[in-house]
PDB file of N, CA and C in Angstrom:
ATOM      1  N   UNK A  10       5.657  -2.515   7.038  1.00 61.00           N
ATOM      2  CA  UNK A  10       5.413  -3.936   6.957  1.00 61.00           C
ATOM      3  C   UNK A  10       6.575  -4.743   7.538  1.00 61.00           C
ATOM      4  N   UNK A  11       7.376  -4.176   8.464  1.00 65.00           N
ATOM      5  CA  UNK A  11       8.619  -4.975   8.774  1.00 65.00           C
ATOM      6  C   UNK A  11       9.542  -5.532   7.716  1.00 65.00           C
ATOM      7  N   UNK A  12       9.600  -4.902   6.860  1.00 70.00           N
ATOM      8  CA  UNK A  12      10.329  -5.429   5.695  1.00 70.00           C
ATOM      9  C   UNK A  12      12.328  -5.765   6.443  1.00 70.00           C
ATOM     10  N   UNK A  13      12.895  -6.209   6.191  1.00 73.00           N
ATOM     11  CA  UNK A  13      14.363  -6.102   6.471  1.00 73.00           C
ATOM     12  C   UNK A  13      15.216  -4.370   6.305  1.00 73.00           C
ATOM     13  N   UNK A  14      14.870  -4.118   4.657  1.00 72.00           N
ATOM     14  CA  UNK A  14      15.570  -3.071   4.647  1.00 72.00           C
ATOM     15  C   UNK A  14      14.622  -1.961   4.867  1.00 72.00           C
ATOM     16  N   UNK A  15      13.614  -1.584   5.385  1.00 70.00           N
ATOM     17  CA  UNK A  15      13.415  -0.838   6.605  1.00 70.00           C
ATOM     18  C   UNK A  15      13.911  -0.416   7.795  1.00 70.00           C
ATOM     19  N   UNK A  16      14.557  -0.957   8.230  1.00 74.00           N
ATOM     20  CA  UNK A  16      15.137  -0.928   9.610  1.00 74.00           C
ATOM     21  C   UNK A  16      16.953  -0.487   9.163  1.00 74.00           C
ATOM     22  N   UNK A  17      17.082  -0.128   8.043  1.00 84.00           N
ATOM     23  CA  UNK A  17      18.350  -0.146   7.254  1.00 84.00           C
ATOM     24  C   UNK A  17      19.076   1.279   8.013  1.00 84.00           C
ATOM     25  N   UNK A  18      20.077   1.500   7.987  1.00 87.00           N
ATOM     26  CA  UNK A  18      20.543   2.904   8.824  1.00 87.00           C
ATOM     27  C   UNK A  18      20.286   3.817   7.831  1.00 87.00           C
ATOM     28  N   UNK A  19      20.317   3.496   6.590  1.00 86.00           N
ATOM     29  CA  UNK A  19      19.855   4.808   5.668  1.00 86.00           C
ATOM     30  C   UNK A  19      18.496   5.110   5.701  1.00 86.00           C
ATOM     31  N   UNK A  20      17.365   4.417   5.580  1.00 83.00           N
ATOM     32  CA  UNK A  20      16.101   4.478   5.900  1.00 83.00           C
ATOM     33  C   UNK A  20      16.139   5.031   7.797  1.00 83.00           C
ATOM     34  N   UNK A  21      16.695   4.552   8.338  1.00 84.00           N
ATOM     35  CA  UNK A  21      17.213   4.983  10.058  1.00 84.00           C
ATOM     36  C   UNK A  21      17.691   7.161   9.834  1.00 84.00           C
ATOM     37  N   UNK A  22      18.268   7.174   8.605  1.00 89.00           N
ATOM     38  CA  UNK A  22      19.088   8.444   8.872  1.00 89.00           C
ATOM     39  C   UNK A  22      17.925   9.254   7.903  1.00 89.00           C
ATOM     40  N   UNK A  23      17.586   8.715   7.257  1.00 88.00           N
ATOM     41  CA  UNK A  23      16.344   9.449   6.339  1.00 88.00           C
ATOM     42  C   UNK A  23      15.172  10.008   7.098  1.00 88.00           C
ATOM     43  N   UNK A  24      14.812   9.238   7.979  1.00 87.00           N
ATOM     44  CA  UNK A  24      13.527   9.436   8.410  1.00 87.00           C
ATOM     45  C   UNK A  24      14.067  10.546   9.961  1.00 87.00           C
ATOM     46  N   UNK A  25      15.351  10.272  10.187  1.00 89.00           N
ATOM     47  CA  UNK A  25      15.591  11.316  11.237  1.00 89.00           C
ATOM     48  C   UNK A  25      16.010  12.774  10.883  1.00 89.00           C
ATOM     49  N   UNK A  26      16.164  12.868   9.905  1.00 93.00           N
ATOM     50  CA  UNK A  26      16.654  13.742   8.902  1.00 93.00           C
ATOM     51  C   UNK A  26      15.069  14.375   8.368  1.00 93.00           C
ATOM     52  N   UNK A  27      14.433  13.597   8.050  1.00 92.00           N
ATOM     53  CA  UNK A  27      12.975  14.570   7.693  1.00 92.00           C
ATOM     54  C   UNK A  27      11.655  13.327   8.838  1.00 92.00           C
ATOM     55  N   UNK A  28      11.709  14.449  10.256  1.00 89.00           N
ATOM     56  CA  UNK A  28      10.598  13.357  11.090  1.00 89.00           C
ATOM     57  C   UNK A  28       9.391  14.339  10.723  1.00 89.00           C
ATOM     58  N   UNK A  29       9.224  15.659  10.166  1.00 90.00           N
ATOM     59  CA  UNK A  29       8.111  16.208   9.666  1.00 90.00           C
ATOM     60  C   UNK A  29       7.075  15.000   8.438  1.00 90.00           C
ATOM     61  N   UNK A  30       8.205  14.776   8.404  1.00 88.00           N
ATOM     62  CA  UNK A  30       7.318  13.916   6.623  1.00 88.00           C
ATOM     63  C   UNK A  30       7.146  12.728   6.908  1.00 88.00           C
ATOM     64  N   UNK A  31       7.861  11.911   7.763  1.00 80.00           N
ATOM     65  CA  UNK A  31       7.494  10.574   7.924  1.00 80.00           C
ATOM     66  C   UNK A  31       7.934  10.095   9.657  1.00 80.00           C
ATOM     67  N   UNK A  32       6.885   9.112   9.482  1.00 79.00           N
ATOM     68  CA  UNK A  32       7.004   8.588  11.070  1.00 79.00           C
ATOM     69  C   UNK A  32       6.944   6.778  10.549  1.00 79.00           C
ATOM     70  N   UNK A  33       7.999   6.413  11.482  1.00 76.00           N
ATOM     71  CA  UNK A  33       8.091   4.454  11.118  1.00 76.00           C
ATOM     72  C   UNK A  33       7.989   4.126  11.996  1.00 76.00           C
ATOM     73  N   UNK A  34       6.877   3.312  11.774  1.00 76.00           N
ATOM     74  CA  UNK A  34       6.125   2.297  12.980  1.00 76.00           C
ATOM     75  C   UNK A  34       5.850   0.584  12.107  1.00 76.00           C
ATOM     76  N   UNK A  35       6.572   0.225  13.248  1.00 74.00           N
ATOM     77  CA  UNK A  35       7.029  -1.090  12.851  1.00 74.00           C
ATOM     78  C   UNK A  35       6.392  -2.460  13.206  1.00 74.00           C
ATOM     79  N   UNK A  36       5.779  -2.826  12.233  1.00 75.00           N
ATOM     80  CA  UNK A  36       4.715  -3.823  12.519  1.00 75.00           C
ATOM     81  C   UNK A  36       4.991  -5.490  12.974  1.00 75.00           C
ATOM     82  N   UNK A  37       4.515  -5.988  13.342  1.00 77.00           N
ATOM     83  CA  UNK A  37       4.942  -7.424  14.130  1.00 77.00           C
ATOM     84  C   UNK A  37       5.129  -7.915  12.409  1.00 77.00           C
ATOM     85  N   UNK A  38       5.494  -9.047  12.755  1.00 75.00           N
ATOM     86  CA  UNK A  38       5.973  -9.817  11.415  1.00 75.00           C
ATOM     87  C   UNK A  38       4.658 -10.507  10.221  1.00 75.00           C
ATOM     88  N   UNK A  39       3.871 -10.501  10.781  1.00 77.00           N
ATOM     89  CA  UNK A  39       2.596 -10.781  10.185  1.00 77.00           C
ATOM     90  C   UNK A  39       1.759 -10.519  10.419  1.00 77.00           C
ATOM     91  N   UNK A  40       1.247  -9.159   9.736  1.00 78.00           N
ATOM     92  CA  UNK A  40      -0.277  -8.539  10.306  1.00 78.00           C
ATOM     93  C   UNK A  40      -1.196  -7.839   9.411  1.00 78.00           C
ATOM     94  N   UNK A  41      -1.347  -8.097   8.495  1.00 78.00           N
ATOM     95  CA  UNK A  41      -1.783  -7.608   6.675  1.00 78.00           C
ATOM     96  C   UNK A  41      -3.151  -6.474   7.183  1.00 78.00           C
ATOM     97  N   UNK A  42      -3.802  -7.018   8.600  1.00 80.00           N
ATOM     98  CA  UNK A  42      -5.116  -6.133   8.954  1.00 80.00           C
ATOM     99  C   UNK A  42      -4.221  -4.890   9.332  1.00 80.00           C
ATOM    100  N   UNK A  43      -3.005  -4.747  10.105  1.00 80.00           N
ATOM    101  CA  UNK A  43      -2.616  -3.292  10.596  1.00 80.00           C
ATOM    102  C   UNK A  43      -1.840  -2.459   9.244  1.00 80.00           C
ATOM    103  N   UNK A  44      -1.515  -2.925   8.019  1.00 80.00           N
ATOM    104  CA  UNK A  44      -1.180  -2.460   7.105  1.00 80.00           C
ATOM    105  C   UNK A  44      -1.598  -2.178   5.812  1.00 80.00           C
ATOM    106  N   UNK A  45      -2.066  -0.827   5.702  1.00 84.00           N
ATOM    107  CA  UNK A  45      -3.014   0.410   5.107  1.00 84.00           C
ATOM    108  C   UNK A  45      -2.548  -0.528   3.060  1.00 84.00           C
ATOM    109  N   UNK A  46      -1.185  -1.162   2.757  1.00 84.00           N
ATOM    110  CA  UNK A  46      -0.357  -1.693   1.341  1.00 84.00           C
ATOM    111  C   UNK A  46      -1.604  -2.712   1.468  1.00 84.00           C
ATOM    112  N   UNK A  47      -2.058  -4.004   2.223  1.00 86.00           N
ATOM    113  CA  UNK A  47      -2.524  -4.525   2.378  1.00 86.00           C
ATOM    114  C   UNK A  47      -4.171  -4.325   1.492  1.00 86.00           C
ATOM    115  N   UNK A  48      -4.723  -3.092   2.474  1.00 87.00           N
ATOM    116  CA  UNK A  48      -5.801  -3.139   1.958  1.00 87.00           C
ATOM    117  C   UNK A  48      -5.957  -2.621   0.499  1.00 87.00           C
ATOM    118  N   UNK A  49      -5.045  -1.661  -0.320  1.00 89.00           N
ATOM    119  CA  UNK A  49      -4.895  -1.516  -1.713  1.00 89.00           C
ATOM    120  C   UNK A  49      -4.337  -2.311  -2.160  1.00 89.00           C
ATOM    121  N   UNK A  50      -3.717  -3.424  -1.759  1.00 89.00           N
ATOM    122  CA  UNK A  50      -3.537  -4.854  -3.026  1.00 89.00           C
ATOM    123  C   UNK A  50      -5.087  -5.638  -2.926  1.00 89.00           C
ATOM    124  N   UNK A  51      -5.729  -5.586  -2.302  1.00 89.00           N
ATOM    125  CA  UNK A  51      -7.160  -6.581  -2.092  1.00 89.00           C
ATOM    126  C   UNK A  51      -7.993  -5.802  -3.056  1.00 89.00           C
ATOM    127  N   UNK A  52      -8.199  -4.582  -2.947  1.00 89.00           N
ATOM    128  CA  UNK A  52      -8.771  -3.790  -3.637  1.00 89.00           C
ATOM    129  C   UNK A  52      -8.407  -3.711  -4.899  1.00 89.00           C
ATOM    130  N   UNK A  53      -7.229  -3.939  -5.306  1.00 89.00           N
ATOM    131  CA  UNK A  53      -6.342  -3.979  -6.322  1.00 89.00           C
ATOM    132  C   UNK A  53      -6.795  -5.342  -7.426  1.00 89.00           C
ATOM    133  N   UNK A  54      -6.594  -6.550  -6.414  1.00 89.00           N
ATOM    134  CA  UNK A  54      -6.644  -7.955  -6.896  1.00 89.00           C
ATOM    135  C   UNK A  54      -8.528  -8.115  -7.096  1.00 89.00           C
ATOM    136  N   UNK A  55      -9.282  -7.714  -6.307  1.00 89.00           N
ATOM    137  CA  UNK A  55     -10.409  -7.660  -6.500  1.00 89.00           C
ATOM    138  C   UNK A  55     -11.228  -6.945  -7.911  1.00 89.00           C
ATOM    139  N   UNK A  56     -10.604  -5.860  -8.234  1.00 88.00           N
ATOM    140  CA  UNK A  56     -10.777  -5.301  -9.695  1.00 88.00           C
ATOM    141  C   UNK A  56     -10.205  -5.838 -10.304  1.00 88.00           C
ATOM    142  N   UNK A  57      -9.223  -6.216 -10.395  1.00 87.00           N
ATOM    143  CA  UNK A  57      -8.169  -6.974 -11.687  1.00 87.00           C
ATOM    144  C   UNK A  57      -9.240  -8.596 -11.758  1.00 87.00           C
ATOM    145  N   UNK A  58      -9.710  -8.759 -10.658  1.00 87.00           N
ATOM    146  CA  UNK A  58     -10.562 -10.268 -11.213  1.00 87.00           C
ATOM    147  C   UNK A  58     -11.598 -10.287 -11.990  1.00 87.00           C
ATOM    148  N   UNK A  59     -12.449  -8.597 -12.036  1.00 88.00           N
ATOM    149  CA  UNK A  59     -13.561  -9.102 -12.838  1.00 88.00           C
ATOM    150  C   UNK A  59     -13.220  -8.364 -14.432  1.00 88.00           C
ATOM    151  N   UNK A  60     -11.686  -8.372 -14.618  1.00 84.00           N
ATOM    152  CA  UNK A  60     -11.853  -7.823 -16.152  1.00 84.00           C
ATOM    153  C   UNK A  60     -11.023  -8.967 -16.703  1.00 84.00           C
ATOM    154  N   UNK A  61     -11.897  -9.322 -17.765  1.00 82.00           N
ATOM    155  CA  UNK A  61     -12.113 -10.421 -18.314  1.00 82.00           C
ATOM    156  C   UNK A  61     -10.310 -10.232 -18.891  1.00 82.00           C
ATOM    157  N   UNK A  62      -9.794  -9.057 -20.031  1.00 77.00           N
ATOM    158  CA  UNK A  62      -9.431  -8.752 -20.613  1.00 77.00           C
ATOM    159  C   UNK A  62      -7.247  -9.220 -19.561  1.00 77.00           C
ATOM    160  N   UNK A  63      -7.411  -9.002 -18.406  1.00 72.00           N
ATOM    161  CA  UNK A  63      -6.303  -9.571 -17.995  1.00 72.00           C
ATOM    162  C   UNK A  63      -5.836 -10.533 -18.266  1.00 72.00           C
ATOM    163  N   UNK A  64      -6.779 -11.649 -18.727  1.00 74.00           N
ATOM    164  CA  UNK A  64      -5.938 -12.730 -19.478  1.00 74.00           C
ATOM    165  C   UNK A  64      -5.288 -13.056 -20.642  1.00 74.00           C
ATOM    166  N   UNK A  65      -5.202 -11.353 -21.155  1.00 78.00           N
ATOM    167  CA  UNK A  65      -4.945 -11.685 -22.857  1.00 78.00           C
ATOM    168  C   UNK A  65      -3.919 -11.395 -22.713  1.00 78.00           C
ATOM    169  N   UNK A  66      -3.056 -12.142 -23.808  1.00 81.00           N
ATOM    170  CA  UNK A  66      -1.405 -11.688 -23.750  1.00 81.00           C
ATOM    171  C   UNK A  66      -1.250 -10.464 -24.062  1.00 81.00           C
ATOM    172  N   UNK A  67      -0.185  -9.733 -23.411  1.00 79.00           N
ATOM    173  CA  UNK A  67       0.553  -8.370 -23.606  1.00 79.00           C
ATOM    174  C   UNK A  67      -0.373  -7.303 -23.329  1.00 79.00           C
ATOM    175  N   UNK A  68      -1.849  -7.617 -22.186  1.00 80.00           N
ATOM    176  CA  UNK A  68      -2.725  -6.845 -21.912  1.00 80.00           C
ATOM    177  C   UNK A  68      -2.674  -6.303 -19.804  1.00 80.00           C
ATOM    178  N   UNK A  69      -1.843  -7.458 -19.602  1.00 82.00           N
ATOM    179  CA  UNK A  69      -1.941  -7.206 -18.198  1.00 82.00           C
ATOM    180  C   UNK A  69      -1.297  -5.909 -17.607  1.00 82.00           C
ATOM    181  N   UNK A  70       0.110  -5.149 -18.026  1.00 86.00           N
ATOM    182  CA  UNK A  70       0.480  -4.024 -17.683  1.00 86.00           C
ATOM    183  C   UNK A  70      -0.942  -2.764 -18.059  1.00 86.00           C
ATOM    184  N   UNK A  71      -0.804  -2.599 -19.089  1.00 87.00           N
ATOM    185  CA  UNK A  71      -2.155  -1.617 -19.092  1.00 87.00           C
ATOM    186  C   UNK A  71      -3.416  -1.819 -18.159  1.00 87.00           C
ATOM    187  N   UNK A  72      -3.848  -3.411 -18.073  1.00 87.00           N
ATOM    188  CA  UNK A  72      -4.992  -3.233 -17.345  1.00 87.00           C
ATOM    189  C   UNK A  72      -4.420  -2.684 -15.649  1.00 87.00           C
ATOM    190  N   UNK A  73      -3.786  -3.504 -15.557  1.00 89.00           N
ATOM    191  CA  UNK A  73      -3.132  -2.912 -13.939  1.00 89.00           C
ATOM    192  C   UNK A  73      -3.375  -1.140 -13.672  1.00 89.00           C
ATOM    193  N   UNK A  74      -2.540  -0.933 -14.925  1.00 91.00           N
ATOM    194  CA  UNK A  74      -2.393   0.764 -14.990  1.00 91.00           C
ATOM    195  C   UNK A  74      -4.246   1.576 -15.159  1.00 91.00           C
ATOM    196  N   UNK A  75      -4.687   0.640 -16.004  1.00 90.00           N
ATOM    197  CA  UNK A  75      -6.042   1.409 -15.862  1.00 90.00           C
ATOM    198  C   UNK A  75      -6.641   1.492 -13.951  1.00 90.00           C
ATOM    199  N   UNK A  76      -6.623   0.196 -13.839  1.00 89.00           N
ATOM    200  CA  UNK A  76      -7.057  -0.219 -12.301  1.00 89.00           C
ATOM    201  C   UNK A  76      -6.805   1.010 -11.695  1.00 89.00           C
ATOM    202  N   UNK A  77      -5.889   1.116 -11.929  1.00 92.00           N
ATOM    203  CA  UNK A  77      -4.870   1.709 -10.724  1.00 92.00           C
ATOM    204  C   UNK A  77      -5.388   3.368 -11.035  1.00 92.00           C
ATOM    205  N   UNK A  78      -5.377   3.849 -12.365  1.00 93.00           N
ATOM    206  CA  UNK A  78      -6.131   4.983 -12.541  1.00 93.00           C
ATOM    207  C   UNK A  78      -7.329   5.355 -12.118  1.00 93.00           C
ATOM    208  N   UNK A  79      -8.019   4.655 -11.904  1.00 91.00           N
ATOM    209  CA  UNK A  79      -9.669   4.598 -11.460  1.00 91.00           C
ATOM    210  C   UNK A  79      -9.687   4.523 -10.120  1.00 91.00           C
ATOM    211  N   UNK A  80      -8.551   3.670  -8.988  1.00 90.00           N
ATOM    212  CA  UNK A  80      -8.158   3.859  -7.792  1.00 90.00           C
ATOM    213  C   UNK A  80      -8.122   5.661  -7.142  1.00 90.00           C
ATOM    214  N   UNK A  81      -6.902   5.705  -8.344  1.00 90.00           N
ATOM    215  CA  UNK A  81      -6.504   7.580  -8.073  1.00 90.00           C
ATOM    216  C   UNK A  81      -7.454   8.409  -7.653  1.00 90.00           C
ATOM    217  N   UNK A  82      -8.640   8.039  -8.842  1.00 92.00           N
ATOM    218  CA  UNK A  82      -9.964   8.918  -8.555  1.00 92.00           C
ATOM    219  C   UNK A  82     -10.779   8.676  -7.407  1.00 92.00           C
ATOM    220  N   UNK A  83     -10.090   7.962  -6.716  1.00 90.00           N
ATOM    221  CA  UNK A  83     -11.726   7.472  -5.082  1.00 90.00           C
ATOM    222  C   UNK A  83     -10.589   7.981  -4.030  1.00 90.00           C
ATOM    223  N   UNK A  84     -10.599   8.876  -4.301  1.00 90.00           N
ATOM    224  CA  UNK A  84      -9.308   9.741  -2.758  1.00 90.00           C
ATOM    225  C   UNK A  84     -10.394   8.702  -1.530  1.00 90.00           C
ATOM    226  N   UNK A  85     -11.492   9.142  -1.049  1.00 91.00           N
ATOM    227  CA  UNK A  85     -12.078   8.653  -0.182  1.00 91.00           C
ATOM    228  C   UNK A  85     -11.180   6.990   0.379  1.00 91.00           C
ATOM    229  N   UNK A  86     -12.005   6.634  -0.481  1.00 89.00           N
ATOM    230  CA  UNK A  86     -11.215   4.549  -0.768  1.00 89.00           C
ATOM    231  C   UNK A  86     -10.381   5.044  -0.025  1.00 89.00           C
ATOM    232  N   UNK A  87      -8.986   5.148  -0.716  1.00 88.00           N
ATOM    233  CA  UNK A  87      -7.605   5.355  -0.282  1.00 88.00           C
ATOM    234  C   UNK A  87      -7.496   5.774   1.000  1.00 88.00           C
ATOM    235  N   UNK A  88      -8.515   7.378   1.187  1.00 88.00           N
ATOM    236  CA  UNK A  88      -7.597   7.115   2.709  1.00 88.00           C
ATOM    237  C   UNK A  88      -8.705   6.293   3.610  1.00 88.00           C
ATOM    238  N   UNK A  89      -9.435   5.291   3.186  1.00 88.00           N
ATOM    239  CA  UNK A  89     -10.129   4.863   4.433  1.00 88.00           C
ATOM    240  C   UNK A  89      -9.128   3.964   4.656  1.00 88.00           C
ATOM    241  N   UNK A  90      -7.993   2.864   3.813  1.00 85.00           N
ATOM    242  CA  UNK A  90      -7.175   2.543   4.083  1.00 85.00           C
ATOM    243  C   UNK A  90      -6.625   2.540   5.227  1.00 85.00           C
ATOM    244  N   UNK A  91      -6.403   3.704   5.788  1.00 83.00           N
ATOM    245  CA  UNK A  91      -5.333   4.147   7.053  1.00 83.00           C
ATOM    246  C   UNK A  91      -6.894   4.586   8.134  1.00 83.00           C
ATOM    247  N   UNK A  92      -7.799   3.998   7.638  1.00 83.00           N
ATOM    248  CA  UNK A  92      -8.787   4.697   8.906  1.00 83.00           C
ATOM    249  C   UNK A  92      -9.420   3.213   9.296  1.00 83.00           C
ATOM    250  N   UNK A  93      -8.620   2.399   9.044  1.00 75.00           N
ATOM    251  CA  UNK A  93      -9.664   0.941   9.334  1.00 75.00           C
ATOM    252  C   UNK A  93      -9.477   0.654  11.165  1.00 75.00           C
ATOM    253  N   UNK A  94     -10.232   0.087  11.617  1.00 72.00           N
ATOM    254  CA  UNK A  94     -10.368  -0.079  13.046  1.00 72.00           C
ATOM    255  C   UNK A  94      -8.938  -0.716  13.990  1.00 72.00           C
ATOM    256  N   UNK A  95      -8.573  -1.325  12.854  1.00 67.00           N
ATOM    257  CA  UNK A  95      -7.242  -2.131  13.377  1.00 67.00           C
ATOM    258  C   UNK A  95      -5.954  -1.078  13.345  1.00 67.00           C
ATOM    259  N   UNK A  96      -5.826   0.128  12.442  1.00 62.00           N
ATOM    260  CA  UNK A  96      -4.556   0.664  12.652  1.00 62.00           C
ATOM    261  C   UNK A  96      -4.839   2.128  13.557  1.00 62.00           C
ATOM    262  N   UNK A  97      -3.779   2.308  14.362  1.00 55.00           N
ATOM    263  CA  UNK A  97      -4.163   3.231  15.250  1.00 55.00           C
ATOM    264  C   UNK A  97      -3.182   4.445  14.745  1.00 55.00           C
ATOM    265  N   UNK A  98      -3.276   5.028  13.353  1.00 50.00           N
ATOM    266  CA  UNK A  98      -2.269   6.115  12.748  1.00 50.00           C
ATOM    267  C   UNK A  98      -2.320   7.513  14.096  1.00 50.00           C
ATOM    268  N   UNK A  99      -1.503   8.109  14.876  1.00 42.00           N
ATOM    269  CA  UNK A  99      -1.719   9.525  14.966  1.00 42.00           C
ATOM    270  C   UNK A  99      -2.075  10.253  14.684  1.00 42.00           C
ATOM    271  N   UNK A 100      -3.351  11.131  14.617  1.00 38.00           N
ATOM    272  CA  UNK A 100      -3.460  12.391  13.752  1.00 38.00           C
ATOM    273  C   UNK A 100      -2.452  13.317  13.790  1.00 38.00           C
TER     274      UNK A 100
END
């Protein structure tokens, strides 16, 4: 996501240090369609709207955590994330 400390020399020496495990590709400064975080916060914010129960005090960490459990289970969902038309990942 172009974050600042992305581009950091330790994140720089990390990723040259293991290029098996990760590859950084660095996105223009505003582009929420080419970034896979993007589409699991929408998905994210979209479930969290229809439970009623987020508005009760001292209920919002758990509901998040449930969300987010029920996410885990749709492997599919997740990786269509990185398969949307706009990002061009490498196989």
């Amino acid at each position: 996501d172009n974050l600042r400390v992305h581009h950091s020399k330790l994140i720089k020496r990390w990723a040259r240090r293991y290029p098996t495990l990760i590859e950084l590709k660095y996105l223009p400064s505003y582009s929420p369609d080419l970034n896979p975080d993007e589409y699991f916060n929408y998905d994210l914010k979209t479930e969290l709207s229809k439970r009623p129960e987020r508005r009760t005090k001292g209920k919002w960490s758990s509901t998040v955590t449930d969300c987010l459990v029920e996410m885990e289970d749709k492997p599919l969902r997740l990786q269509s994330y990185f398969k949307s038309k706009h990002i061009a990942y490498a196989a």
